[in-house]
Short mmCIF file of C-alpha atoms in Angstrom, two decimals:
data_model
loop_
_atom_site.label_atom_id
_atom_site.label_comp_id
_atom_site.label_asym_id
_atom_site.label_seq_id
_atom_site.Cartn_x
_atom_site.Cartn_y
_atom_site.Cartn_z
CA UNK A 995 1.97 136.80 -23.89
CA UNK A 996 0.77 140.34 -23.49
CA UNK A 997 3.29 143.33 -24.35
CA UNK A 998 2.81 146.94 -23.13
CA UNK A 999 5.04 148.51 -25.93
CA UNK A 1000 4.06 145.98 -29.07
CA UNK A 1001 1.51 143.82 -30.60
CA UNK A 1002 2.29 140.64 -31.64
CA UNK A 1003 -0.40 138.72 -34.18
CA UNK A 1004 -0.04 135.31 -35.67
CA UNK A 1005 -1.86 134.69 -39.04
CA UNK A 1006 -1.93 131.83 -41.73
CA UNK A 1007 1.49 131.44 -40.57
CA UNK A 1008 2.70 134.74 -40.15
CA UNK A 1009 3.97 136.53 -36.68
CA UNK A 1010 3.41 140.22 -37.72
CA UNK A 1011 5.32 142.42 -34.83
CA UNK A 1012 4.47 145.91 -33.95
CA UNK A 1013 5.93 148.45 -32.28
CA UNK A 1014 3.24 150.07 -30.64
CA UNK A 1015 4.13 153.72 -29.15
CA UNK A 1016 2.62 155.99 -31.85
CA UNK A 1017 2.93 158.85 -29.61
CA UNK A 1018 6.73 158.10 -29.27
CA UNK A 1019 6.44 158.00 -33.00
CA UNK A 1020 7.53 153.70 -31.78
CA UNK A 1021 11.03 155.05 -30.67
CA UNK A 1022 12.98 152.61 -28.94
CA UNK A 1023 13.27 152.31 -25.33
CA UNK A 1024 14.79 149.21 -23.15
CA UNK A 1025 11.24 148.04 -22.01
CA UNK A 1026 10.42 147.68 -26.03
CA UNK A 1027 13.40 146.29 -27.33
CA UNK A 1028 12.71 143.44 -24.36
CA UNK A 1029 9.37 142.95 -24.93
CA UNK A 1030 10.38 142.76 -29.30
CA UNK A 1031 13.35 140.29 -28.14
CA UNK A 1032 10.48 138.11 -26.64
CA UNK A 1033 8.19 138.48 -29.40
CA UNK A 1034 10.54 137.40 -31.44
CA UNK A 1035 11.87 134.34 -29.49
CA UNK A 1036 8.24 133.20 -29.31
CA UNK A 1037 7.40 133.58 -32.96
CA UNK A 1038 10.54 131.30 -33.39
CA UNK A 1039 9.80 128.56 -31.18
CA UNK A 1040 5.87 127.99 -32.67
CA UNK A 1041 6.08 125.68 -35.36
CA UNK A 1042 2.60 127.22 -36.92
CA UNK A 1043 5.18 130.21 -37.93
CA UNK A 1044 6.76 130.41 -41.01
CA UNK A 1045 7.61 134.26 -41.42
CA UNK A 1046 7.38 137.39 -39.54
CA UNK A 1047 7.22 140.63 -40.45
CA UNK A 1048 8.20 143.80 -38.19
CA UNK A 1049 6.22 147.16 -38.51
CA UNK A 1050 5.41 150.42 -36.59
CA UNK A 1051 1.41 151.54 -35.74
CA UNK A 1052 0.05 154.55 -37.40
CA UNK A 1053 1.37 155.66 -40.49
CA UNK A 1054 4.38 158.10 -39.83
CA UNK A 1055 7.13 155.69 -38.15
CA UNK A 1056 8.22 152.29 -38.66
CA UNK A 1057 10.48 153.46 -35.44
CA UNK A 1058 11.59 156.76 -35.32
CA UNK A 1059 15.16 156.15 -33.07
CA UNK A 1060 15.63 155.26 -30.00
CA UNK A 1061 14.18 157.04 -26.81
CA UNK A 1062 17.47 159.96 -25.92
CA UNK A 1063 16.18 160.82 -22.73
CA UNK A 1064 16.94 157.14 -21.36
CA UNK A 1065 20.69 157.83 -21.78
CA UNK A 1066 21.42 161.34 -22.39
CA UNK A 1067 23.15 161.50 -19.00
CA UNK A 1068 24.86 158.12 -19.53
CA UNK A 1069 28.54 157.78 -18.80
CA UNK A 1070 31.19 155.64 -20.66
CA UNK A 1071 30.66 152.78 -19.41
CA UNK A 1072 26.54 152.65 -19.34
CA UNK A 1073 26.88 153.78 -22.75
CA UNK A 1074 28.87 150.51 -23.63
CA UNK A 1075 27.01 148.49 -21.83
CA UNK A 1076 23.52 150.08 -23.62
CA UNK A 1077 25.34 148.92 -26.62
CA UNK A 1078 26.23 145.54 -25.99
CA UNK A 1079 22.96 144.58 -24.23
CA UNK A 1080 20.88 145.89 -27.26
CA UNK A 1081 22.79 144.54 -30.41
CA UNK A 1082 22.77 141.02 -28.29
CA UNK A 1083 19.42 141.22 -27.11
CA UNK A 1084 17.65 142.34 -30.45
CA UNK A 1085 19.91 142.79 -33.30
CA UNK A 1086 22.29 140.49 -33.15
CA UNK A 1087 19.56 138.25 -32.77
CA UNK A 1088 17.15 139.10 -35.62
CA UNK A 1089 20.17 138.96 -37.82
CA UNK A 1090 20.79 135.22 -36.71
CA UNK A 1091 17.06 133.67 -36.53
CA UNK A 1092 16.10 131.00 -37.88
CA UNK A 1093 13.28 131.58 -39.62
CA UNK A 1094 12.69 134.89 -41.97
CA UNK A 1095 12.10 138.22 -41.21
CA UNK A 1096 11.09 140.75 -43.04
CA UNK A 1097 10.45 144.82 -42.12
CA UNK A 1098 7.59 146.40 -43.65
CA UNK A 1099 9.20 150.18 -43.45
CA UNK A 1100 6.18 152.08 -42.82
CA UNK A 1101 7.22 156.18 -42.49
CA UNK A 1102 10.54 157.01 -40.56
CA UNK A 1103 13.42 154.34 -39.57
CA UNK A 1104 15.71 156.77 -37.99
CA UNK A 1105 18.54 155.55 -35.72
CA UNK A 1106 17.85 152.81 -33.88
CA UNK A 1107 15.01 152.47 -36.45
CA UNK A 1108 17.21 151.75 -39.40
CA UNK A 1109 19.22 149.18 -37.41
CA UNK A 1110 16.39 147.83 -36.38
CA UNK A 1111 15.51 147.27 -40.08
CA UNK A 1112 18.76 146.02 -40.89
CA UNK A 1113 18.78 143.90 -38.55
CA UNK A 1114 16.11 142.23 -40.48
CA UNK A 1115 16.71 139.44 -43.29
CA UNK A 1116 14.93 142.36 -45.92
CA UNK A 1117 13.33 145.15 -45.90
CA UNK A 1118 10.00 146.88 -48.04
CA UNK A 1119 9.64 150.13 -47.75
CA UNK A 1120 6.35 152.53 -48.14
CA UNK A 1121 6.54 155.42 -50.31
CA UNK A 1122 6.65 157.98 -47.68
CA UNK A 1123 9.57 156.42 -46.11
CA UNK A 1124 12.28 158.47 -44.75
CA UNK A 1125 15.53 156.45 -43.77
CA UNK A 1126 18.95 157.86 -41.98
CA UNK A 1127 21.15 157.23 -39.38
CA UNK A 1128 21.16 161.05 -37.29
CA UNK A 1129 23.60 160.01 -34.57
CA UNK A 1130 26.49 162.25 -35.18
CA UNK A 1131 24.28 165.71 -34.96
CA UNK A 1132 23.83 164.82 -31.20
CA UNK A 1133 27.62 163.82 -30.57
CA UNK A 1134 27.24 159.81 -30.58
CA UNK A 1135 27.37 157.23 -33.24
CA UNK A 1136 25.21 154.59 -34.18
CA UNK A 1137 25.36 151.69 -31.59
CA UNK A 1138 22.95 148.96 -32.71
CA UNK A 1139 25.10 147.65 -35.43
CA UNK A 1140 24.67 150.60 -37.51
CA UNK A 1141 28.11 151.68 -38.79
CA UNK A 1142 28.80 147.84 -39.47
CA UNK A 1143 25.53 146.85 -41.60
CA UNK A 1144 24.83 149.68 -43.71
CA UNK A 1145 28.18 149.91 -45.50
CA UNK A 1146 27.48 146.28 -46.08
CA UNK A 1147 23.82 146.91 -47.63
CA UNK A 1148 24.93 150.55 -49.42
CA UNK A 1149 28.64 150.30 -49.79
CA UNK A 1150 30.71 151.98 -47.91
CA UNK A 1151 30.62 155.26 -49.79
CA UNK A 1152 27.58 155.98 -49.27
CA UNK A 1153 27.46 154.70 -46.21
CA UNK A 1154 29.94 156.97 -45.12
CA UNK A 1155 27.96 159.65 -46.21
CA UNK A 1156 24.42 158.75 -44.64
CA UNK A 1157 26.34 159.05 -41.00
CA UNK A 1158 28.34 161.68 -41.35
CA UNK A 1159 26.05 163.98 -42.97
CA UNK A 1160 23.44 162.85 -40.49
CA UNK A 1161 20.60 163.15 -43.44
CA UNK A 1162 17.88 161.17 -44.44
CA UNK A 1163 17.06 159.45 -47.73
CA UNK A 1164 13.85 158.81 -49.30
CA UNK A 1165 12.05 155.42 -50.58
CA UNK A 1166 13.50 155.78 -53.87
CA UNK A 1167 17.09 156.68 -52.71
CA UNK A 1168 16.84 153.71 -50.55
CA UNK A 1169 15.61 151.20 -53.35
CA UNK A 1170 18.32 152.61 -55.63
CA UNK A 1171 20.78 152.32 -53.19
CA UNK A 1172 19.84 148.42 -52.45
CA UNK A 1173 18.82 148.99 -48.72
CA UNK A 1174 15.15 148.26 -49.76
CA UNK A 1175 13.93 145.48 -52.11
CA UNK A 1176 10.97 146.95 -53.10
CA UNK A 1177 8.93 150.13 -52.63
CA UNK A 1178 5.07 150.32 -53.00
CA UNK A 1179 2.21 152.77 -51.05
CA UNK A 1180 1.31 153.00 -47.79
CA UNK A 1181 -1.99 151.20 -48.24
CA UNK A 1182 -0.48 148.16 -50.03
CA UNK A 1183 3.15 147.70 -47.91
CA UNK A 1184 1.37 145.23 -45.35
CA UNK A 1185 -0.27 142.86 -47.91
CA UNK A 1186 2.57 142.86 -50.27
CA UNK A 1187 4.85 141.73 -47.48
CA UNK A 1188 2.58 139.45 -46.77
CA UNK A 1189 2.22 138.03 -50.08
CA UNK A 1190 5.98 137.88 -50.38
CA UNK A 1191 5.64 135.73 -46.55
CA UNK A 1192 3.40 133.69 -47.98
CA UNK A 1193 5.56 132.67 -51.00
CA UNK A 1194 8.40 132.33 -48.49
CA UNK A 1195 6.07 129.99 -46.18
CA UNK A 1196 5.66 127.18 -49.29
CA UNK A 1197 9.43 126.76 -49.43
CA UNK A 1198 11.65 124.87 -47.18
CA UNK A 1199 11.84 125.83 -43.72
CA UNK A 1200 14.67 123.91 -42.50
CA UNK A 1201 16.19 124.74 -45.79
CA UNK A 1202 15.56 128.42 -45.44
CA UNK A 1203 16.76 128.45 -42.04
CA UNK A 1204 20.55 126.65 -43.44
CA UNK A 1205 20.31 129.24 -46.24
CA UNK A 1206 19.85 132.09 -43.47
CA UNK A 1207 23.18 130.64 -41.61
CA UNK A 1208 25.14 130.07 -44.68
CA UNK A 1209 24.41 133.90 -45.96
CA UNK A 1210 25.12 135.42 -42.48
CA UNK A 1211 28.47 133.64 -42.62
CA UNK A 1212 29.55 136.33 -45.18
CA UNK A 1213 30.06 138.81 -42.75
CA UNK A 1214 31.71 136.98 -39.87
CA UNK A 1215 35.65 137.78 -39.43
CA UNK A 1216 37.75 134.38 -39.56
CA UNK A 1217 34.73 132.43 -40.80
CA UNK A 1218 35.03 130.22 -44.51
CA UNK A 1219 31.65 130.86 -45.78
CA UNK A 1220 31.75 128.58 -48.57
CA UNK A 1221 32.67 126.41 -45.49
CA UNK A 1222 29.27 126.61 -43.76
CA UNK A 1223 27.70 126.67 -47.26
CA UNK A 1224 29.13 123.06 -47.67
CA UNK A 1225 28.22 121.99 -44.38
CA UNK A 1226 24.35 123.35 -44.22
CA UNK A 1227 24.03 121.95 -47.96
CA UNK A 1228 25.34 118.65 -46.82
CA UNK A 1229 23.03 118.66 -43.50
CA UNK A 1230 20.05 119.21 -45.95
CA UNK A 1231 20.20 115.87 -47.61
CA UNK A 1232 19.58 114.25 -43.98
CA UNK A 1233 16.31 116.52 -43.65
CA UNK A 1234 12.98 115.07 -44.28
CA UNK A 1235 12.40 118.09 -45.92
CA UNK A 1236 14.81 117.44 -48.90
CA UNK A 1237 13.10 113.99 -48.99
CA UNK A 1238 9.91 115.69 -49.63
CA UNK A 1239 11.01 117.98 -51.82
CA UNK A 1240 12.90 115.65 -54.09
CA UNK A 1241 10.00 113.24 -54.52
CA UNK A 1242 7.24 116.14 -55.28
CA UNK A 1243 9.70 117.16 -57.70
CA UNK A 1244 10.10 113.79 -59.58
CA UNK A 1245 6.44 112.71 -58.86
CA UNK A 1246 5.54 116.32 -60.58
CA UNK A 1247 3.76 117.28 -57.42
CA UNK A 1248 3.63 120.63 -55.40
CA UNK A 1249 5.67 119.54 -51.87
CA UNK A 1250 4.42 119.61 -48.76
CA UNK A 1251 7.18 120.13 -46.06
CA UNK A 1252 6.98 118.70 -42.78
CA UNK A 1253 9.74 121.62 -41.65
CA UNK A 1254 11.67 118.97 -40.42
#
């Protein structure tokens, strides 16, 4: 499938994702976050992938927001609607794939950026990174999920904080603040999320994809999480992955999953 707004790259496993308007600094605009919503859904439905990573091209945005002049004349309603539409289209969706995904933070997440990296299952950050959520200094909140995912990532102190004050925070205040796992250059961010990918990629896919569900279920209103925990653990021991895994184990063996 060919994209006007990303590139999308499969290798030894791995769908790497990028948002591809340097000149925009990657901000966000509707065409993007449809052609990223496809991108994704593809990556999900090959069986060759195992784990994919989202980043921005050139080296001074992951994504720097989302494009303004799309809705600055936008009224009430539209503006709900822009909300809705996006957080089911992209975020929500992210958040509730199947299979792994990781954001290799590469400069500024700003906005629409930062939920867009929340969105994700974890996020690595560069050491230039620059993180924030800038909403209020242009009279509007965050609308991709922002206000509901940071405070559970940074508490909701600080996450309080981060929106109201409109600031950024750097690599290190985002590491220290558990938003990022990890922090390392510019140079190395790609191939040590790839490394971590890989790693992933030797594991369990049907199991990672129950552990994904059951973790997710945290955060749902009116949902028993140690509920779904029991039920995706129990579903596991039907899997001919777990049969796999089992008998490597006992035949002291490495296991080779059939994902299924």
């Amino acid at each position: 499938m060919s994209y006007t707004n990303i590139l999308s790259e499969e290798k030894n496993g791995i769908t790497t994702i990028t948002v591809n308007r340097p000149n925009k600094l990657n901000a966000l605009n509707k065409e993007t976050i449809k052609e990223l919503h496809d991108a994704f859904k593809e990556a999900n439905k090959d069986k060759n992938v195992k784990v994919i990573i989202v980043t921005g091209s050139g080296d001074k945005a992951f994504v720097a927001g989302a494009d303004i002049s799309e809705f600055a004349e936008f009224s009430i309603e539209k503006g709900s609607k822009l909300a809705a539409k996006g957080q089911k289209l992209l975020f929500d969706y992210i958040e509730n794939l199947s299979k792994p995904v990781i954001a290799a933070v590469n400069g500024f997440a700003l906005g629409g950026g930062l939920e867009l990296a929340m969105a994700c299952h974890f996020r690595i950050a560069s050491d230039n990174a620059k993180m924030g959520l800038p909403e209020v200094s242009l009279g509007v909140i965050p609308g991709y999920g922002g206000t509901q995912r940071l405070p559970n990532l940074v508490g909701k102190g600080r996450a309080m904080e981060m929106i109201m004050t409109a600031g950024m925070i750097n690599a290190d205040q985002a590491l220290s603040y558990g938003l990022v796992n990890h922090v390392t250059t510019q140079e190395a961010l790609m191939s040590f999320c790839e490394s971590i990918a890989l790693k992933i990629s030797r594991n369990s896919s049907v199991a990672i994809s129950a552990a994904i569900k059951a973790i997710n279920a945290y955060n749902i209103d009116g949902v028993n999480g140690y509920k779904v925990e029991i039920n995706e653990f129990g579903n596991c021991f039907g899997t001919d992955d777990f049969i796999e895994g089992t008998t490597a184990f006992l035949q002291k063996r490495k296991a080779n999953f059939p994902g299924k």
